[in-house]
mmCIF file of C-alpha atoms and ligand atoms in Angstrom:
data_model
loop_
_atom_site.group_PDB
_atom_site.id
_atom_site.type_symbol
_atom_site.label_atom_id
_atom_site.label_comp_id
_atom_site.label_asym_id
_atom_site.label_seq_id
_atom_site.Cartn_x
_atom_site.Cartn_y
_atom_site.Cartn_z
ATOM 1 C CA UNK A 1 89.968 108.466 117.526
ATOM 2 C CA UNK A 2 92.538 108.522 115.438
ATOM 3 C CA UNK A 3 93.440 104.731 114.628
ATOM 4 C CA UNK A 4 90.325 102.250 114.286
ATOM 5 C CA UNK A 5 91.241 98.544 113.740
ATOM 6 C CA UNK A 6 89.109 96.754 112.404
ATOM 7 C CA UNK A 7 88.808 93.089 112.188
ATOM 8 C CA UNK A 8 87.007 90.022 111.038
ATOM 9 C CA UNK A 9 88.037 86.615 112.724
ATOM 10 C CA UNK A 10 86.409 83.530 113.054
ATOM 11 C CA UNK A 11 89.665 81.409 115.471
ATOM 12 C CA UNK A 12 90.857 84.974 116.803
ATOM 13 C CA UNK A 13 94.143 85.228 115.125
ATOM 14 C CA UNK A 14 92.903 88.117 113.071
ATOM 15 C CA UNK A 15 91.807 89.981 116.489
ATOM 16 C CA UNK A 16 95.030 89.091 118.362
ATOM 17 C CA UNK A 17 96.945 90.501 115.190
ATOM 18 C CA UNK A 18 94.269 93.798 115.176
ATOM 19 C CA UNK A 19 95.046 94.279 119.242
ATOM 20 C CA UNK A 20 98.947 93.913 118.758
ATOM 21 C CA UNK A 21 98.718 96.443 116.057
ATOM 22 C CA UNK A 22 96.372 99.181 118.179
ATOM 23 C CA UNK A 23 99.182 98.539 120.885
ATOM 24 C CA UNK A 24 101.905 99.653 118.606
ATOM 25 C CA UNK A 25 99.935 102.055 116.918
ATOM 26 C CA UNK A 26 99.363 103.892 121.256
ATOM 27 C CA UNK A 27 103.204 103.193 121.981
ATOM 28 C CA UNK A 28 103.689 105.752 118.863
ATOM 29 C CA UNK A 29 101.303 108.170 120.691
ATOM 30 C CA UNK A 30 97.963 107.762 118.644
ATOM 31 C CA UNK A 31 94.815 107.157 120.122
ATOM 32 C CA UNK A 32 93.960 103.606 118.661
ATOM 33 C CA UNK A 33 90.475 101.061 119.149
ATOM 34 C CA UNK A 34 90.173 97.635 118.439
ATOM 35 C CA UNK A 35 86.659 97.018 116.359
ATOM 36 C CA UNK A 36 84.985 94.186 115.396
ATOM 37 C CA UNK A 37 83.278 94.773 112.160
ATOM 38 C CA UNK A 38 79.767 94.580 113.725
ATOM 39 C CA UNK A 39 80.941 97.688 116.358
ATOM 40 C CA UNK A 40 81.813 99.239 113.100
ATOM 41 C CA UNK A 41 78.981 102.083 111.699
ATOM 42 C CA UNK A 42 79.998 103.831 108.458
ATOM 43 C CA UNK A 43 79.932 107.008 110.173
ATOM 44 C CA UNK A 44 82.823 106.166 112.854
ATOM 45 C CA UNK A 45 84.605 104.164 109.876
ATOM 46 C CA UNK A 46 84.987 107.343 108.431
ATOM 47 C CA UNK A 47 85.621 109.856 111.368
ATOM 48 C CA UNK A 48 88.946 107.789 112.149
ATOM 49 C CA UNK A 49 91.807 109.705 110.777
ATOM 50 C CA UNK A 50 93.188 105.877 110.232
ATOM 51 C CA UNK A 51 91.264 103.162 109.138
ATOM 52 C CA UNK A 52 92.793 99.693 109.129
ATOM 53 C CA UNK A 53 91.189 96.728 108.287
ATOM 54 C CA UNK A 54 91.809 93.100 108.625
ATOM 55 C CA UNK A 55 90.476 89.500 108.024
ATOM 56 C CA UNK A 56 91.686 85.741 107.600
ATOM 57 C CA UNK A 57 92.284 84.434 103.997
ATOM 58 C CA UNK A 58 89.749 82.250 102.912
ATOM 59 C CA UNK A 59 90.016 80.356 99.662
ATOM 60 C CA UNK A 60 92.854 83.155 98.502
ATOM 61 C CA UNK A 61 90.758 85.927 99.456
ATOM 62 C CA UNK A 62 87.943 87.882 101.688
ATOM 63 C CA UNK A 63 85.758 85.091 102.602
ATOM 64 C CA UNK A 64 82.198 84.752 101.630
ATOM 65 C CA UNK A 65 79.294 83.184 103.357
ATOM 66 C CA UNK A 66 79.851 79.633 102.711
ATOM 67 C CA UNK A 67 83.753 79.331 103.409
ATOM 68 C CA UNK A 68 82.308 81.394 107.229
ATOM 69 C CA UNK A 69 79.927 78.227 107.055
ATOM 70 C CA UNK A 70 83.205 75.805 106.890
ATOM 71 C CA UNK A 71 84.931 77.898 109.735
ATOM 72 C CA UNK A 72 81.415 77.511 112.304
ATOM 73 C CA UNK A 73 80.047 74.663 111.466
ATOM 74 C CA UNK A 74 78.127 74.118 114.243
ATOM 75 C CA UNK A 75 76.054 77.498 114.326
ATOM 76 C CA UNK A 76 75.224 76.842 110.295
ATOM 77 C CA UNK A 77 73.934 73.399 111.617
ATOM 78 C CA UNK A 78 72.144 74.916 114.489
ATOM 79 C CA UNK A 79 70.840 78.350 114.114
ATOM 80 C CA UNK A 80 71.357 78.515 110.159
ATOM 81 C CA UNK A 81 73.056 82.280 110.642
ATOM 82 C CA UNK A 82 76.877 83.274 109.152
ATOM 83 C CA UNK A 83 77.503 86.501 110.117
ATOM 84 C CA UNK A 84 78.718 88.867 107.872
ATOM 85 C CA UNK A 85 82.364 89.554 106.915
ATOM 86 C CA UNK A 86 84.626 92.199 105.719
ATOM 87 C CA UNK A 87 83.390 91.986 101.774
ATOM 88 C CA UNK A 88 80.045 92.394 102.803
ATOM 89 C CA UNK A 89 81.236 95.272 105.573
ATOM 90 C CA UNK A 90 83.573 97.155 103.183
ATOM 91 C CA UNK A 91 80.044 97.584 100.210
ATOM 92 C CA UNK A 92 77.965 99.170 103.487
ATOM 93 C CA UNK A 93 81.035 101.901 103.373
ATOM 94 C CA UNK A 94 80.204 105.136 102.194
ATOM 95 C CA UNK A 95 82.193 106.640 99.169
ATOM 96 C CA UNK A 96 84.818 109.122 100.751
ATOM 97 C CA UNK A 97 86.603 111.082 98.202
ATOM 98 C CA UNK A 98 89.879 109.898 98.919
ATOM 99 C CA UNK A 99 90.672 112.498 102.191
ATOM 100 C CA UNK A 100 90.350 109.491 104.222
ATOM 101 C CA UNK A 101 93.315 107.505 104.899
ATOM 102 C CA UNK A 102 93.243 103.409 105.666
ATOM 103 C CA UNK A 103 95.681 100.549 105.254
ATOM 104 C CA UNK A 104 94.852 96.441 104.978
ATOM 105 C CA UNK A 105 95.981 93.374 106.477
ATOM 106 C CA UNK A 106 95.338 89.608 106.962
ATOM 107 C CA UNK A 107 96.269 86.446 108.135
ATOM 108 C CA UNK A 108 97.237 83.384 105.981
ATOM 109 C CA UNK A 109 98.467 80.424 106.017
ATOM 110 C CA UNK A 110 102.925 79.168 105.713
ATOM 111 C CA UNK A 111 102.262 78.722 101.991
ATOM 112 C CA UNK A 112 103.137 80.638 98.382
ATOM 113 C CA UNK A 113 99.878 79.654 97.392
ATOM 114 C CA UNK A 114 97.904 80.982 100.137
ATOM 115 C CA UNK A 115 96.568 84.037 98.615
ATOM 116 C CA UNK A 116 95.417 87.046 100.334
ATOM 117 C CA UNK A 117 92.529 88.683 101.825
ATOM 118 C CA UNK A 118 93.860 92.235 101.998
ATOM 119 C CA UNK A 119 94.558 92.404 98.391
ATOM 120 C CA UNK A 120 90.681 92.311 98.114
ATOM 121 C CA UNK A 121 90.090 94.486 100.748
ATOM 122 C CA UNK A 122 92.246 97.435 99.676
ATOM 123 C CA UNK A 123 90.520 97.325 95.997
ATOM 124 C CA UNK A 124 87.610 97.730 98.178
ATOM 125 C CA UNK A 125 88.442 100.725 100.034
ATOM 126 C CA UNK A 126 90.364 102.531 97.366
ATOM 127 C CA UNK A 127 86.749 101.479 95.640
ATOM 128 C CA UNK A 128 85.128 103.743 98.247
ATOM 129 C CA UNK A 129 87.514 106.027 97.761
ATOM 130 C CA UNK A 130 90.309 106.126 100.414
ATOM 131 C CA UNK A 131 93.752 106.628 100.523
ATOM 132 C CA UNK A 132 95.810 103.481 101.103
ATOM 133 C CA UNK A 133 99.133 104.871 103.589
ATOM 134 C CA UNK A 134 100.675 101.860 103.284
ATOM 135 C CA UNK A 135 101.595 98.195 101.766
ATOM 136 C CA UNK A 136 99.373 95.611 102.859
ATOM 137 C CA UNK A 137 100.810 93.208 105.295
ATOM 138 C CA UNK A 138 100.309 89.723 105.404
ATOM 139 C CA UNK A 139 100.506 87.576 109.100
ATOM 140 C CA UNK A 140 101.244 83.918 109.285
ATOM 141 C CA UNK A 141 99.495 81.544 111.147
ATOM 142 C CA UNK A 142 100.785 77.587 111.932
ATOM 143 C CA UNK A 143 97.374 76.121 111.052
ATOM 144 C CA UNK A 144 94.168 77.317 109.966
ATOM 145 C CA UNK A 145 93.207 77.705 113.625
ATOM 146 C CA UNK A 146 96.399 79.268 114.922
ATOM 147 C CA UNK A 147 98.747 79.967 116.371
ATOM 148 C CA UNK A 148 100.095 83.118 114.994
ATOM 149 C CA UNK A 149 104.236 82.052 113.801
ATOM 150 C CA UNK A 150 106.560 83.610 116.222
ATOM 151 C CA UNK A 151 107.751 86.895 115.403
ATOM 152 C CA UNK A 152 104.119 87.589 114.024
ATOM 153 C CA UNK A 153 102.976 89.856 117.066
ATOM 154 C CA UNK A 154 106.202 91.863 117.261
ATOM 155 C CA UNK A 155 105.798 92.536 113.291
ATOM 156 C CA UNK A 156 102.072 93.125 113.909
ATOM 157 C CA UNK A 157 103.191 96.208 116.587
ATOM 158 C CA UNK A 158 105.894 96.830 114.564
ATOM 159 C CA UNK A 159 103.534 97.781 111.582
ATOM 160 C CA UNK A 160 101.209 99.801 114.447
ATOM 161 C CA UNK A 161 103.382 102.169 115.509
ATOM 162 C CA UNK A 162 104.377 102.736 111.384
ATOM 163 C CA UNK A 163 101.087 103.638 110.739
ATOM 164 C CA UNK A 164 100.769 105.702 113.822
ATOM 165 C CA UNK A 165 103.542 107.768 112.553
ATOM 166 C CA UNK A 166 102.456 107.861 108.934
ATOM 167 C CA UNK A 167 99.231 109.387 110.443
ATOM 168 C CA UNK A 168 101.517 112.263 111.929
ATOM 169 C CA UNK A 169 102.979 113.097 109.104
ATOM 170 C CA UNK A 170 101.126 115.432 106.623
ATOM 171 C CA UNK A 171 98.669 114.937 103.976
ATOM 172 C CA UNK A 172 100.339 114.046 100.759
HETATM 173 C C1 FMN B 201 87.113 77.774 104.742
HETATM 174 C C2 FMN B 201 88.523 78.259 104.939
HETATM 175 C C3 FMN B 201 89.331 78.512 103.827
HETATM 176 C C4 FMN B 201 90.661 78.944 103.986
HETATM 177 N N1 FMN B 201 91.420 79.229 102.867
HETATM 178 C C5 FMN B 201 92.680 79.724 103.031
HETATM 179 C C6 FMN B 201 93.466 80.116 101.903
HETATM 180 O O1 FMN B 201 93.060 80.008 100.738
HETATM 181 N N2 FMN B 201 94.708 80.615 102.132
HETATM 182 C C7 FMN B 201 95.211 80.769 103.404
HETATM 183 O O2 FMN B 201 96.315 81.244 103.533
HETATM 184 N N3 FMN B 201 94.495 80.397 104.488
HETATM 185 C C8 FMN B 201 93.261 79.893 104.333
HETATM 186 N N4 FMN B 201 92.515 79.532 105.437
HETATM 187 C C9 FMN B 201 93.109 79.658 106.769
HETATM 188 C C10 FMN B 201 92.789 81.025 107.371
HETATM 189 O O3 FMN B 201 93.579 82.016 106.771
HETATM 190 C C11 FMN B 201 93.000 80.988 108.879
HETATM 191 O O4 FMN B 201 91.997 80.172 109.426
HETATM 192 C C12 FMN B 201 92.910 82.409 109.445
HETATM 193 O O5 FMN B 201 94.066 83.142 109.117
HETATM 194 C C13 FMN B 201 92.740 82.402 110.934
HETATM 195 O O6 FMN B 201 92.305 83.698 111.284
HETATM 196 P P1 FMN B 201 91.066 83.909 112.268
HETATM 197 O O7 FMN B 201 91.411 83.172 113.531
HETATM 198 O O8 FMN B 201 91.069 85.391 112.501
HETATM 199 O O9 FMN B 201 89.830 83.430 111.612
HETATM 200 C C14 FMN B 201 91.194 79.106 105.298
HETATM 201 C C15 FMN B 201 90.363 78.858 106.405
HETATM 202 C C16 FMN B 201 89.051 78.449 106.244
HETATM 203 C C17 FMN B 201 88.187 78.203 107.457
#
């Protein structure tokens, strides 16, 4: 495989976002998968010549167990369970020495003050050691539930197919 998406969502903006980028990431000619963290084992994260992750902002950043709560309130109240997210993902990653090459996005809300999930998750994976090919990208949503703003998906296959071809091109 050569592009894995990865994604944590809890409305499915964050997956819509991680298919429309695999889509643009094939129309560039790379074999690209859509993951949801839990499909995710280390070893695959780091077989992918392209790793790209993604998650909604919570409170400014990578969410954490209780702002998951506030998203699925229902299961807390019933089964007691949040499942994990991308912070607690990205520490099962193994180190990689920086031949491995990923990139980081998220969704957020319309605002200045909305913060950023991806800024946390590419400290994370340069952490572990990868290469970062790119800027991350921020997507806007309408409302904490969705919809993505217009324009959003195009950018989202837009910023595929870039990756795609950044994969093509040789190590730097
Ligand atoms: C508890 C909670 C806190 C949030 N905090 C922020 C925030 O600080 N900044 C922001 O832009 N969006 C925030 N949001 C909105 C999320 O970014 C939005 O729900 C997400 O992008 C939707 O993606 P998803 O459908 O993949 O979960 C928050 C949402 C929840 C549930």
């Amino acid at each position: 495989m050569d592009v894995a998406v990865v994604y944590e969502t809890h409305y499915g903006q964050t997956h819509e976002v991680a298919t429309a980028i695999a889509e643009g990431a094939r129309q560039a000619g790379a074999d690209a998968a859509v993951l949801a963290l839990t499909e995710v084992t280390p070893e695959l994260a780091e077989r992918a010549g392209l790793l790209v992750v993604g998650a909604p902002t919570h409170v400014l950043g990578m969410s954490r167990p209780w702002t998951r709560g506030k998203a699925h309130p229902q299961e807390v109240g019933t089964q007691g369970e949040v499942p994990d997210g991308v912070r607690e993902w990205l520490a099962t990653l193994p180190a990689v020495e920086g031949q491995w090459r990923a990139a980081a996005f998220d969704t957020r809300l319309p605002s200045t003050l909305a913060g950023g999930a991806s800024h946390g998750i590419v400290r994370g994976l340069r952490h572990h050691g990868f290469t970062l090919v790119a800027d991350p990208e921020g997507f806007v949503v309408e409302e904490a539930e969705g919809p993505l703003r217009e324009g959003k998906t195009e950018r989202a296959r837009a910023w595929g197919a870039e990756l795609a071809r950044a994969l093509a091109a040789p190590h730097s």
